[in-house]
PDB file of N, CA and C in Angstrom:
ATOM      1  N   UNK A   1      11.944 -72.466  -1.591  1.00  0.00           N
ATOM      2  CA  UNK A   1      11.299 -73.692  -1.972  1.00  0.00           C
ATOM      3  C   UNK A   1      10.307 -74.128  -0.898  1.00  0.00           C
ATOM      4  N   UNK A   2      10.506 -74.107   0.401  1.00  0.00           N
ATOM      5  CA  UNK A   2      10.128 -74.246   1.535  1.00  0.00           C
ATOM      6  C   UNK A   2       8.856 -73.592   1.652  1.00  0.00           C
ATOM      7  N   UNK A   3       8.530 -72.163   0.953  1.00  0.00           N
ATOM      8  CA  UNK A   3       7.273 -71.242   1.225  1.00  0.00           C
ATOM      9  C   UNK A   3       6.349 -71.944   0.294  1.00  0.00           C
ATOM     10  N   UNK A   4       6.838 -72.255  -1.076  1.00  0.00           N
ATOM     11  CA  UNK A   4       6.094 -73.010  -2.199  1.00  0.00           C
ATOM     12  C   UNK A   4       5.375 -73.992  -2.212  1.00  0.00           C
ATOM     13  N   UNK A   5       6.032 -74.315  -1.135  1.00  0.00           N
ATOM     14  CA  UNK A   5       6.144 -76.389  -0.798  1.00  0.00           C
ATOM     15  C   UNK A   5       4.382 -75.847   0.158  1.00  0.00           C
ATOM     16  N   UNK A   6       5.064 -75.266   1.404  1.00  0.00           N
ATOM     17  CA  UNK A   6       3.768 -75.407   2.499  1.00  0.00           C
ATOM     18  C   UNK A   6       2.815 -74.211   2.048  1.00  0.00           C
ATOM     19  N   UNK A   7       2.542 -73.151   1.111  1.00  0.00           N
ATOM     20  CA  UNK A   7       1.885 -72.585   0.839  1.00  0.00           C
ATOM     21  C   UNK A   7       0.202 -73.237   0.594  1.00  0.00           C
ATOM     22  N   UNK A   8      -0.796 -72.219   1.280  1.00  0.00           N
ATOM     23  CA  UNK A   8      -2.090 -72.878   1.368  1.00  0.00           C
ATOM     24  C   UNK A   8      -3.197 -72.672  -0.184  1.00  0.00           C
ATOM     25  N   UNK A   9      -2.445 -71.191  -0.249  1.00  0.00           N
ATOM     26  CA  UNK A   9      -3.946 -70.531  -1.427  1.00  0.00           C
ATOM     27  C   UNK A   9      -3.145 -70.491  -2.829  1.00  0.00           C
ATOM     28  N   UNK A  10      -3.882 -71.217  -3.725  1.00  0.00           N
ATOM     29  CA  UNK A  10      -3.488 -71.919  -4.788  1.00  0.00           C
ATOM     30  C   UNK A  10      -2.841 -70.751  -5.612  1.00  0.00           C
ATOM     31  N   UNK A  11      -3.795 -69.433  -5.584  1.00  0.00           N
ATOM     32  CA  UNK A  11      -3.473 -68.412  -6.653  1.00  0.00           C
ATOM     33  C   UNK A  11      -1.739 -68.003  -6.203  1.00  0.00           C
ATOM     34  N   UNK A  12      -1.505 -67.660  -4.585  1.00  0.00           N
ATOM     35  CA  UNK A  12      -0.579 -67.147  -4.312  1.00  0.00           C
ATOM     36  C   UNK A  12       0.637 -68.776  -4.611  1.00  0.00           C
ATOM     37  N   UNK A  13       0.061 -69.884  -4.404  1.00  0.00           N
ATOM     38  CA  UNK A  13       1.161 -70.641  -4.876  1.00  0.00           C
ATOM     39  C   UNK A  13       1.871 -70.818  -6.068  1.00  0.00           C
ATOM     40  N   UNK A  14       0.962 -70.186  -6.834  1.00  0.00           N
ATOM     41  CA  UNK A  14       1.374 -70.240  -8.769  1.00  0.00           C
ATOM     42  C   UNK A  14       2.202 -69.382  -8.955  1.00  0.00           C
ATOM     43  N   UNK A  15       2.069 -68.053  -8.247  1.00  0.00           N
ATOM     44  CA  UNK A  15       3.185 -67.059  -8.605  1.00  0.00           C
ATOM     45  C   UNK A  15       4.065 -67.412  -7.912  1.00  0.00           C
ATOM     46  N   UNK A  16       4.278 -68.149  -6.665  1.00  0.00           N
ATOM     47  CA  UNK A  16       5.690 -68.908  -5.784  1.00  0.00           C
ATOM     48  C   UNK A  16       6.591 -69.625  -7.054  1.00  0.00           C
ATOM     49  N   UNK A  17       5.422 -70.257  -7.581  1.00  0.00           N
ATOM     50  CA  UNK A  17       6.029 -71.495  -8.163  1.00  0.00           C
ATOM     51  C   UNK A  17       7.080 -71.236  -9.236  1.00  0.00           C
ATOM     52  N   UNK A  18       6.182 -69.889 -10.220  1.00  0.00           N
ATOM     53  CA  UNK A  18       6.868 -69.205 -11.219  1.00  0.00           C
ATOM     54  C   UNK A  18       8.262 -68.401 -10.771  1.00  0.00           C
ATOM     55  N   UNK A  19       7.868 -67.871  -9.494  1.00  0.00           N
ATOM     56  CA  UNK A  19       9.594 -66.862  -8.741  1.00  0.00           C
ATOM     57  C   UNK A  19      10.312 -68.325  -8.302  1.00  0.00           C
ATOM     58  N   UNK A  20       9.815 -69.442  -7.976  1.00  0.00           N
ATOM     59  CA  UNK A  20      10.643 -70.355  -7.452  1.00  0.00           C
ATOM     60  C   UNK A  20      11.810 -71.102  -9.366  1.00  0.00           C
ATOM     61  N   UNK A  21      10.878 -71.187  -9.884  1.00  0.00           N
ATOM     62  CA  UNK A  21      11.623 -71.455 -11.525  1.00  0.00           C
ATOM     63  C   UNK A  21      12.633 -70.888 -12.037  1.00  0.00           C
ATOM     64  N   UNK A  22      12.424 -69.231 -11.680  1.00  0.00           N
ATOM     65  CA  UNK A  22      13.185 -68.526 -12.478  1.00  0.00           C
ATOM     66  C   UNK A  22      14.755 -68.503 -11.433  1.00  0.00           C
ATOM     67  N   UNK A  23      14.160 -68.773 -10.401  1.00  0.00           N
ATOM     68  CA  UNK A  23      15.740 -68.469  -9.327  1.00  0.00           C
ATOM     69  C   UNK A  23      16.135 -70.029 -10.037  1.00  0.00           C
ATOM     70  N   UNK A  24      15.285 -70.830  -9.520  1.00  0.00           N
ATOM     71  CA  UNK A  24      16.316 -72.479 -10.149  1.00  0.00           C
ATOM     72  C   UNK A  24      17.287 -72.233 -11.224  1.00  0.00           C
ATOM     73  N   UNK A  25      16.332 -71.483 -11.869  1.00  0.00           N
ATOM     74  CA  UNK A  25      17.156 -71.896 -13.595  1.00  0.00           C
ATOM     75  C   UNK A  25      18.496 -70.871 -13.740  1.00  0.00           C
ATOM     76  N   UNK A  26      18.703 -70.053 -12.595  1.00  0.00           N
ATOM     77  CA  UNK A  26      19.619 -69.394 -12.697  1.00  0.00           C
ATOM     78  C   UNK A  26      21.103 -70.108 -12.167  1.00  0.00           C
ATOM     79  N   UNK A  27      20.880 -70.477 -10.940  1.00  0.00           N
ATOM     80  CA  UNK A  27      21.305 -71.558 -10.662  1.00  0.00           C
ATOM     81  C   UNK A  27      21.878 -73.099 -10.925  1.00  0.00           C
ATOM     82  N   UNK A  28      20.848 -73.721 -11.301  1.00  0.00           N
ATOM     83  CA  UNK A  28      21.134 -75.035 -12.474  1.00  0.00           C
ATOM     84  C   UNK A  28      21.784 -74.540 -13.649  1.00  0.00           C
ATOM     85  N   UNK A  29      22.141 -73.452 -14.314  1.00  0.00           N
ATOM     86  CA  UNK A  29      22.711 -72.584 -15.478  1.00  0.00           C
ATOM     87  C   UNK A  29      24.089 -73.296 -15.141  1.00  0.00           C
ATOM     88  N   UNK A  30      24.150 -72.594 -13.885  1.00  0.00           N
ATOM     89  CA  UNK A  30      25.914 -72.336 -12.790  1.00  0.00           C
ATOM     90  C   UNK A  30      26.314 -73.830 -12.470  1.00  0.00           C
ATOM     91  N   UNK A  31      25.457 -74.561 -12.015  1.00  0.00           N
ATOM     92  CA  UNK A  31      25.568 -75.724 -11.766  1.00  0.00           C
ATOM     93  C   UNK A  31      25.882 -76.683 -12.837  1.00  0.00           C
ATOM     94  N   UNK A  32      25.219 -76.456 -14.022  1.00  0.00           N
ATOM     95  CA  UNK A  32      25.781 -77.353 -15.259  1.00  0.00           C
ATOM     96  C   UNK A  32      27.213 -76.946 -15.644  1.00  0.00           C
ATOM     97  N   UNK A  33      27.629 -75.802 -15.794  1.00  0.00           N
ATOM     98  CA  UNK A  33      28.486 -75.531 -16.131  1.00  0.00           C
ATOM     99  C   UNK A  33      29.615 -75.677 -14.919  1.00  0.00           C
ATOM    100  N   UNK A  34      29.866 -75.572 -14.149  1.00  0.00           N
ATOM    101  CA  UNK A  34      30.378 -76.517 -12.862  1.00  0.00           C
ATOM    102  C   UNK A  34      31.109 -77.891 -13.167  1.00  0.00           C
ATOM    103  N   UNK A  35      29.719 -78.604 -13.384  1.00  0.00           N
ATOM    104  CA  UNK A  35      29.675 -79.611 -13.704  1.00  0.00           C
ATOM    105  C   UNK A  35      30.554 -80.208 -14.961  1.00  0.00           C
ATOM    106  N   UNK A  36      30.285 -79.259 -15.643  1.00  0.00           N
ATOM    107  CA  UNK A  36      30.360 -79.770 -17.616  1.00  0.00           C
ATOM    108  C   UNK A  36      32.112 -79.446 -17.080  1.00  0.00           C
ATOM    109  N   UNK A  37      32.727 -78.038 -16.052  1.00  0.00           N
ATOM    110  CA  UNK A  37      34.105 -77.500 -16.544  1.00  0.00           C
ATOM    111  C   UNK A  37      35.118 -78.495 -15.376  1.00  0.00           C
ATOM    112  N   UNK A  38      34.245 -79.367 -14.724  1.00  0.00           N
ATOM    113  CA  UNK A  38      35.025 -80.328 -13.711  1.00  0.00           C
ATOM    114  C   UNK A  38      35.031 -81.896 -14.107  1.00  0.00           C
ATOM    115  N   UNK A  39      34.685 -82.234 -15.209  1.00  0.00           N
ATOM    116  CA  UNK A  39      35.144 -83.322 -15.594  1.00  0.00           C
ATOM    117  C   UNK A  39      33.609 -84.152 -15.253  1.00  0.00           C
ATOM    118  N   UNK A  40      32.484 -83.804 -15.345  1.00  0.00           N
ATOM    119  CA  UNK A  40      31.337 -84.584 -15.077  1.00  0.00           C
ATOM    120  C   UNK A  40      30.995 -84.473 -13.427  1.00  0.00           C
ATOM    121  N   UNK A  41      31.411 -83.549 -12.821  1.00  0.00           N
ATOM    122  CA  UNK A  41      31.303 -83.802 -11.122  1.00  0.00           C
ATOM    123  C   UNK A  41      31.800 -82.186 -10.339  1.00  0.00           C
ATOM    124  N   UNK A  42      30.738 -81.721  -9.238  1.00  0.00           N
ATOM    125  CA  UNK A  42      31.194 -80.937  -9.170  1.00  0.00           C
ATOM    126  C   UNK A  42      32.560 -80.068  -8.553  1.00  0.00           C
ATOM    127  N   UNK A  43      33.221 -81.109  -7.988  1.00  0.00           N
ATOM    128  CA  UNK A  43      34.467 -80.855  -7.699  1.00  0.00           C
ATOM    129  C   UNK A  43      35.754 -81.398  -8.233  1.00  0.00           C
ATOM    130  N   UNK A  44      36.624 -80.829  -8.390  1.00  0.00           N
ATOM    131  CA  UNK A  44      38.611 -81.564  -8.646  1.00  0.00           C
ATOM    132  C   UNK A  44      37.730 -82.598  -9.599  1.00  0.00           C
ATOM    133  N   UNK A  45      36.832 -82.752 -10.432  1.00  0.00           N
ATOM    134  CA  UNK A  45      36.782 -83.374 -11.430  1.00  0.00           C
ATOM    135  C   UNK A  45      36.976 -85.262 -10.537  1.00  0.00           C
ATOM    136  N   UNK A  46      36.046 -85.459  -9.577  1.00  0.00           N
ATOM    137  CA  UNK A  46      36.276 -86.713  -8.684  1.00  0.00           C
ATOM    138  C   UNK A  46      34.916 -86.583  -8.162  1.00  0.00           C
ATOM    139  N   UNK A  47      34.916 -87.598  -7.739  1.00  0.00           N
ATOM    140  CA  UNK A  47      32.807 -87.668  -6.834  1.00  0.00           C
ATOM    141  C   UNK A  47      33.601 -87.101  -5.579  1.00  0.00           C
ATOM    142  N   UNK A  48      32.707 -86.323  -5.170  1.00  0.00           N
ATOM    143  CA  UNK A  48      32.729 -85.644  -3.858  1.00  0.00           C
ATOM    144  C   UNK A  48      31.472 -85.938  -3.256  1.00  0.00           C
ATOM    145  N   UNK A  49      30.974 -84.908  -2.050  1.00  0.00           N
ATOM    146  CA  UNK A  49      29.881 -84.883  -1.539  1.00  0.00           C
ATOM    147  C   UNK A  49      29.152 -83.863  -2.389  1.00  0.00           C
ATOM    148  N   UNK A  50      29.521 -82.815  -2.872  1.00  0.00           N
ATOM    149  CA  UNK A  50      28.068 -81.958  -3.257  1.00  0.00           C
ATOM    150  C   UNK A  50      27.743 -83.039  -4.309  1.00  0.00           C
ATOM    151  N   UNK A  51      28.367 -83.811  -5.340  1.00  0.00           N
ATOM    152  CA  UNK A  51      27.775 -84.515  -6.145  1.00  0.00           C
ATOM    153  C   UNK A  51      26.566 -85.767  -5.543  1.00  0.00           C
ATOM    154  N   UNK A  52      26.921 -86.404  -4.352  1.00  0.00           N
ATOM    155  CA  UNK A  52      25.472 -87.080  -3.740  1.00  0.00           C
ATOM    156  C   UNK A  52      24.459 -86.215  -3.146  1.00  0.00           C
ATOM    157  N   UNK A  53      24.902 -85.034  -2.971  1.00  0.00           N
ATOM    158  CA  UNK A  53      24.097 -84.329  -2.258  1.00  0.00           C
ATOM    159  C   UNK A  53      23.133 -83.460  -3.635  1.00  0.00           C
ATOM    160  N   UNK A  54      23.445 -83.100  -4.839  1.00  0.00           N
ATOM    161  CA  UNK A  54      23.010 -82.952  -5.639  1.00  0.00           C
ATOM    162  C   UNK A  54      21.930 -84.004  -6.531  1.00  0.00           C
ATOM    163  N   UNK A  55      22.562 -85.317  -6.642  1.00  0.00           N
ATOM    164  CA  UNK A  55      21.372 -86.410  -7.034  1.00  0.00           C
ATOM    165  C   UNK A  55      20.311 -86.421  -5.755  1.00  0.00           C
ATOM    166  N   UNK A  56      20.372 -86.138  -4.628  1.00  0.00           N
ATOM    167  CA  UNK A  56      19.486 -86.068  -3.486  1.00  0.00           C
ATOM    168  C   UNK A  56      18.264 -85.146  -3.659  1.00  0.00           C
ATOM    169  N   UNK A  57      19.158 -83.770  -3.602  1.00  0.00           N
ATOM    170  CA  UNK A  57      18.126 -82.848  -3.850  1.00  0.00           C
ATOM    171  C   UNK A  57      17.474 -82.528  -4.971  1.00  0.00           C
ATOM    172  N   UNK A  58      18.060 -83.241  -6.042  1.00  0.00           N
ATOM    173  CA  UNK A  58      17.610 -82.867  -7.465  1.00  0.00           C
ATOM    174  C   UNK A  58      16.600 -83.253  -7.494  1.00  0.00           C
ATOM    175  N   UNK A  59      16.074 -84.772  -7.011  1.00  0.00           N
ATOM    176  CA  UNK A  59      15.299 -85.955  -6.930  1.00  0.00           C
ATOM    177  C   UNK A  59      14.035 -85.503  -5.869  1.00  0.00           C
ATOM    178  N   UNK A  60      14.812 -84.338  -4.860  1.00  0.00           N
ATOM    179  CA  UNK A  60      13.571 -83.812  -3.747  1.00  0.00           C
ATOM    180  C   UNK A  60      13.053 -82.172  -4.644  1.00  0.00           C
ATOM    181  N   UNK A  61      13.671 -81.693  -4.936  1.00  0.00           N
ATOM    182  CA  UNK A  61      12.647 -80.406  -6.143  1.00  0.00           C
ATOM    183  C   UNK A  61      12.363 -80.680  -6.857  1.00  0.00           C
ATOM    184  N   UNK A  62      12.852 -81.508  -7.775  1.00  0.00           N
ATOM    185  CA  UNK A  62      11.911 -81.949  -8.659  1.00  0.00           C
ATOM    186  C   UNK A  62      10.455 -82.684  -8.204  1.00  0.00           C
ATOM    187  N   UNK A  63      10.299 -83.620  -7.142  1.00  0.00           N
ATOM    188  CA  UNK A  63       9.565 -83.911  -6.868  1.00  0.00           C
ATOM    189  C   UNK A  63       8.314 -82.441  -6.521  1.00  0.00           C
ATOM    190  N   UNK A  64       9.003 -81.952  -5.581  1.00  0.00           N
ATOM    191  CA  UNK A  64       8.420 -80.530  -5.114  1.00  0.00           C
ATOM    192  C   UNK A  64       7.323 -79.648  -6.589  1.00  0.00           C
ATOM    193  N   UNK A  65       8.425 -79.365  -7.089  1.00  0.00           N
ATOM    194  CA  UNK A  65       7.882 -78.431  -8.145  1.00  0.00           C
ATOM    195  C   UNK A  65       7.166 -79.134  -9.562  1.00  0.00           C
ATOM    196  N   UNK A  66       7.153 -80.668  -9.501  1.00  0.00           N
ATOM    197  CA  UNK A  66       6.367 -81.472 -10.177  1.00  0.00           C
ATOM    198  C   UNK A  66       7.187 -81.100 -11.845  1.00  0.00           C
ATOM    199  N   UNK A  67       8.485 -80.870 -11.667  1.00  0.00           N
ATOM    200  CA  UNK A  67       9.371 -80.887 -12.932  1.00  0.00           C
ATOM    201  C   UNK A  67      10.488 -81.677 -12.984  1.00  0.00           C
ATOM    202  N   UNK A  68      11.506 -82.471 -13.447  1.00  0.00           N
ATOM    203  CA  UNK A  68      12.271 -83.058 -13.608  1.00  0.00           C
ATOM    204  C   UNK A  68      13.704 -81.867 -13.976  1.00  0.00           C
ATOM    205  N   UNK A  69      14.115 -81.341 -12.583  1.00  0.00           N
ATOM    206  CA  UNK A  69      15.438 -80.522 -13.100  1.00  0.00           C
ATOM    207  C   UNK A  69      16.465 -80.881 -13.623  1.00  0.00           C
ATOM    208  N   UNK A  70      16.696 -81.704 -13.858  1.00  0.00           N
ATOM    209  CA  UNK A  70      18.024 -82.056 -14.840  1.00  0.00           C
ATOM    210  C   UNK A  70      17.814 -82.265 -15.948  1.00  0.00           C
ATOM    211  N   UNK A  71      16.280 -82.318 -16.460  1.00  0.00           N
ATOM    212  CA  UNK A  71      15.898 -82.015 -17.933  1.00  0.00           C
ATOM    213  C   UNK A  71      16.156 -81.679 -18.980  1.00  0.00           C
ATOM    214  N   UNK A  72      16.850 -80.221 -18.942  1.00  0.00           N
ATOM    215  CA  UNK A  72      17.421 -79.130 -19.787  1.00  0.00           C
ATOM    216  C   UNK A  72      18.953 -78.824 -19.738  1.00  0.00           C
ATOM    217  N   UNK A  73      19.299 -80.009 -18.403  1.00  0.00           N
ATOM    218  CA  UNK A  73      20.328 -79.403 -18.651  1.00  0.00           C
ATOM    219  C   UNK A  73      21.597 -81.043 -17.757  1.00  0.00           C
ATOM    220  N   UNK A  74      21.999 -81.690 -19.245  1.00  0.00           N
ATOM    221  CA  UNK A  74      22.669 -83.013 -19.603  1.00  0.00           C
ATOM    222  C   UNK A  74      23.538 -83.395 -18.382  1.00  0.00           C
ATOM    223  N   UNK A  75      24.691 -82.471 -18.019  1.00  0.00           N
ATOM    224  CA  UNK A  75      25.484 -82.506 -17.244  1.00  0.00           C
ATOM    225  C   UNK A  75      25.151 -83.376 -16.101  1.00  0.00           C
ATOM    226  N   UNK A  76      24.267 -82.335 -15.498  1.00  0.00           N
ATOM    227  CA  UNK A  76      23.551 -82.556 -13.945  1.00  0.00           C
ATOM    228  C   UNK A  76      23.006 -83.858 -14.428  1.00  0.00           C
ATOM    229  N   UNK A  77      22.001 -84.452 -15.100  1.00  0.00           N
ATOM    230  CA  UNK A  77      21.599 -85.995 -15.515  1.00  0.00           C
ATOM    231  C   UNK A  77      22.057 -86.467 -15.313  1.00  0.00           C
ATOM    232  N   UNK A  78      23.317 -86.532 -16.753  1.00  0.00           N
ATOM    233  CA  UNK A  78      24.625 -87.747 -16.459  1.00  0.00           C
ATOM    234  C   UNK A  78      24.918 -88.130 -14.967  1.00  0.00           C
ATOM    235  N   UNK A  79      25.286 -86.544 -13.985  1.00  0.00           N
ATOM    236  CA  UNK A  79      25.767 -86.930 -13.099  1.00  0.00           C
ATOM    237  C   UNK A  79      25.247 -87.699 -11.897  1.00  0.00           C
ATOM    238  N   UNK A  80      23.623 -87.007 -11.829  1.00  0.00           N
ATOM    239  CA  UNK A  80      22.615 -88.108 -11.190  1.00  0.00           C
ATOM    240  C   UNK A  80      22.490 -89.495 -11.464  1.00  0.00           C
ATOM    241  N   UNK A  81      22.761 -89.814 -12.858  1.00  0.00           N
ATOM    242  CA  UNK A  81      22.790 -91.220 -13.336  1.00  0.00           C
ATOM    243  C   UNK A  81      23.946 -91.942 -12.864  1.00  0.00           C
ATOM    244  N   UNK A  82      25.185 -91.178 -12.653  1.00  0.00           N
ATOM    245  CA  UNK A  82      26.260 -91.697 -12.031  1.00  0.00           C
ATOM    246  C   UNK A  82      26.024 -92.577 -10.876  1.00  0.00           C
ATOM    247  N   UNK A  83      25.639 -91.350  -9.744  1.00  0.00           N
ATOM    248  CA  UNK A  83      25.469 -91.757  -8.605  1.00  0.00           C
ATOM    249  C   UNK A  83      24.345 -92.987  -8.629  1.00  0.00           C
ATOM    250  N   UNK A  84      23.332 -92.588  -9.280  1.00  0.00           N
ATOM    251  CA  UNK A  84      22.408 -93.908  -9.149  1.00  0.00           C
ATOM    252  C   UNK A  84      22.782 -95.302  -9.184  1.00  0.00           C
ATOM    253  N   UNK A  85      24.314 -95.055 -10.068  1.00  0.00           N
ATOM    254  CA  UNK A  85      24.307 -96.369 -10.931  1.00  0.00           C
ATOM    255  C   UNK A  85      25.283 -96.770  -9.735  1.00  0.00           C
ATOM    256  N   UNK A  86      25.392 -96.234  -8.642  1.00  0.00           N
ATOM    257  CA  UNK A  86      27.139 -96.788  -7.861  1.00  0.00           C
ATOM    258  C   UNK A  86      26.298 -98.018  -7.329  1.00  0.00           C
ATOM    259  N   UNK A  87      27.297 -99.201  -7.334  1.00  0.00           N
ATOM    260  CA  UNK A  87      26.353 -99.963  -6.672  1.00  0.00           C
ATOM    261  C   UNK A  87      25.825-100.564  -5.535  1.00  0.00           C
ATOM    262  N   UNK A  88      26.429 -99.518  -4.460  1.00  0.00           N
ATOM    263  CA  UNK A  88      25.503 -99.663  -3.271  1.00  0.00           C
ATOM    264  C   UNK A  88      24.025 -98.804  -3.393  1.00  0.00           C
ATOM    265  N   UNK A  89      24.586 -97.726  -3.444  1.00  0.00           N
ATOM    266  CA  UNK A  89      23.271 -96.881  -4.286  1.00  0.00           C
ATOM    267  C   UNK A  89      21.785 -97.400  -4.716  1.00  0.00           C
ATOM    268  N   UNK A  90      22.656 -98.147  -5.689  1.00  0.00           N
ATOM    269  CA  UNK A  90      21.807 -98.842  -6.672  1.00  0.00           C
ATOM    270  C   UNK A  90      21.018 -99.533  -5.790  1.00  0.00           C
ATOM    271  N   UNK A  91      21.431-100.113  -5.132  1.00  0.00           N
ATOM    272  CA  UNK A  91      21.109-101.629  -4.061  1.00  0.00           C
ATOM    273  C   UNK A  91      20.074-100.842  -3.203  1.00  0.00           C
ATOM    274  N   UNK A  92      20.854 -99.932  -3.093  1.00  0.00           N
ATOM    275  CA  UNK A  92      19.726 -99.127  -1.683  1.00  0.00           C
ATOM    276  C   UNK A  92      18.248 -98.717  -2.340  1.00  0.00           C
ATOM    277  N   UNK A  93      18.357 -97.966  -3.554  1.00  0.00           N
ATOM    278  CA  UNK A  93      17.126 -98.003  -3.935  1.00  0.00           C
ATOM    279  C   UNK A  93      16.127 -98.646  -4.597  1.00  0.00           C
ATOM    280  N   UNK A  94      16.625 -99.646  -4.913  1.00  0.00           N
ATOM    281  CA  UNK A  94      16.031-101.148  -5.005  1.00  0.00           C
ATOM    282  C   UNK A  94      15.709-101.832  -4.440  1.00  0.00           C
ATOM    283  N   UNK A  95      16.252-101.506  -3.127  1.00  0.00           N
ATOM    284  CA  UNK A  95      15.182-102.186  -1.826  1.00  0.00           C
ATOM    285  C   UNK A  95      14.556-101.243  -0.752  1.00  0.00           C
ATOM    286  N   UNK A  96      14.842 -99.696  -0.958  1.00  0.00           N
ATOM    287  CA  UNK A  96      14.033 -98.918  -0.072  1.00  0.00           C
ATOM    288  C   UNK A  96      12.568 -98.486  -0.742  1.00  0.00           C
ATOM    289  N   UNK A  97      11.883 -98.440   0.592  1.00  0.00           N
ATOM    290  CA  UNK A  97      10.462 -98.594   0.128  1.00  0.00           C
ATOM    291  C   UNK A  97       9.976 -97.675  -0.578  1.00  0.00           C
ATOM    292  N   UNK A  98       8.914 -97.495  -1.557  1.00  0.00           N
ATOM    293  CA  UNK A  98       8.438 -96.917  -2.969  1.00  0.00           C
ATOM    294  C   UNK A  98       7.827 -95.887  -2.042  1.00  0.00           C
ATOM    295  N   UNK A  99       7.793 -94.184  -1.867  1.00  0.00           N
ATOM    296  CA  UNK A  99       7.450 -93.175  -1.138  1.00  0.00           C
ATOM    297  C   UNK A  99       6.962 -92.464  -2.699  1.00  0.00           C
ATOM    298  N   UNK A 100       6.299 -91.456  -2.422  1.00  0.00           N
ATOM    299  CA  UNK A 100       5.453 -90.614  -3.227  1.00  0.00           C
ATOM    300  C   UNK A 100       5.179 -89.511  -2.812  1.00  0.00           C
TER     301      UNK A 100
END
């Protein structure tokens, strides 16, 4: 993700972008289903850490790759929506400043 991200020459970034998709989606596959076979979360079916650490990064590649990864696949959503909704969470990003 890292080569994609700082890559300079546009042509060689398009084919990054396309090898960077196809590994995601192999991945997010594993990850929904994770998700979907633990009760909405990816561990003992309880919020853990990979689950904040997942609304984190979901929110930083998607930004990256200018796609919304939890799109296609419900699980991972819901579970980002979870975390969003906790309400310190909530609080925090309602008052941390608007970045782009």
């Amino acid at each position: 993700m890292g080569e994609y991200y700082w890559e300079q020459d546009p042509a060689f970034k398009a084919k990054l972008k396309k090898i960077a998709f196809q590994k995601l989606l192999f991945y997010l596959d594993k990850f929904e289903a994770q998700v979907k076979n633990n009760g909405g979360y990816f561990i003992n079916s309880k919020l853990s850490w990979p689950d904040f650490m997942w609304a984190a990064y979901s929110k930083r590649i998607s930004f990256i790759l200018t796609r919304n990864m939890n799109q296609n696949h419900p699980e991972l959503k819901k579970l980002v929506e979870k975390i969003r909704a906790l309400p310190k969470i909530k609080a925090y990003i309602e008052k941390r400043s608007k970045i782009q």
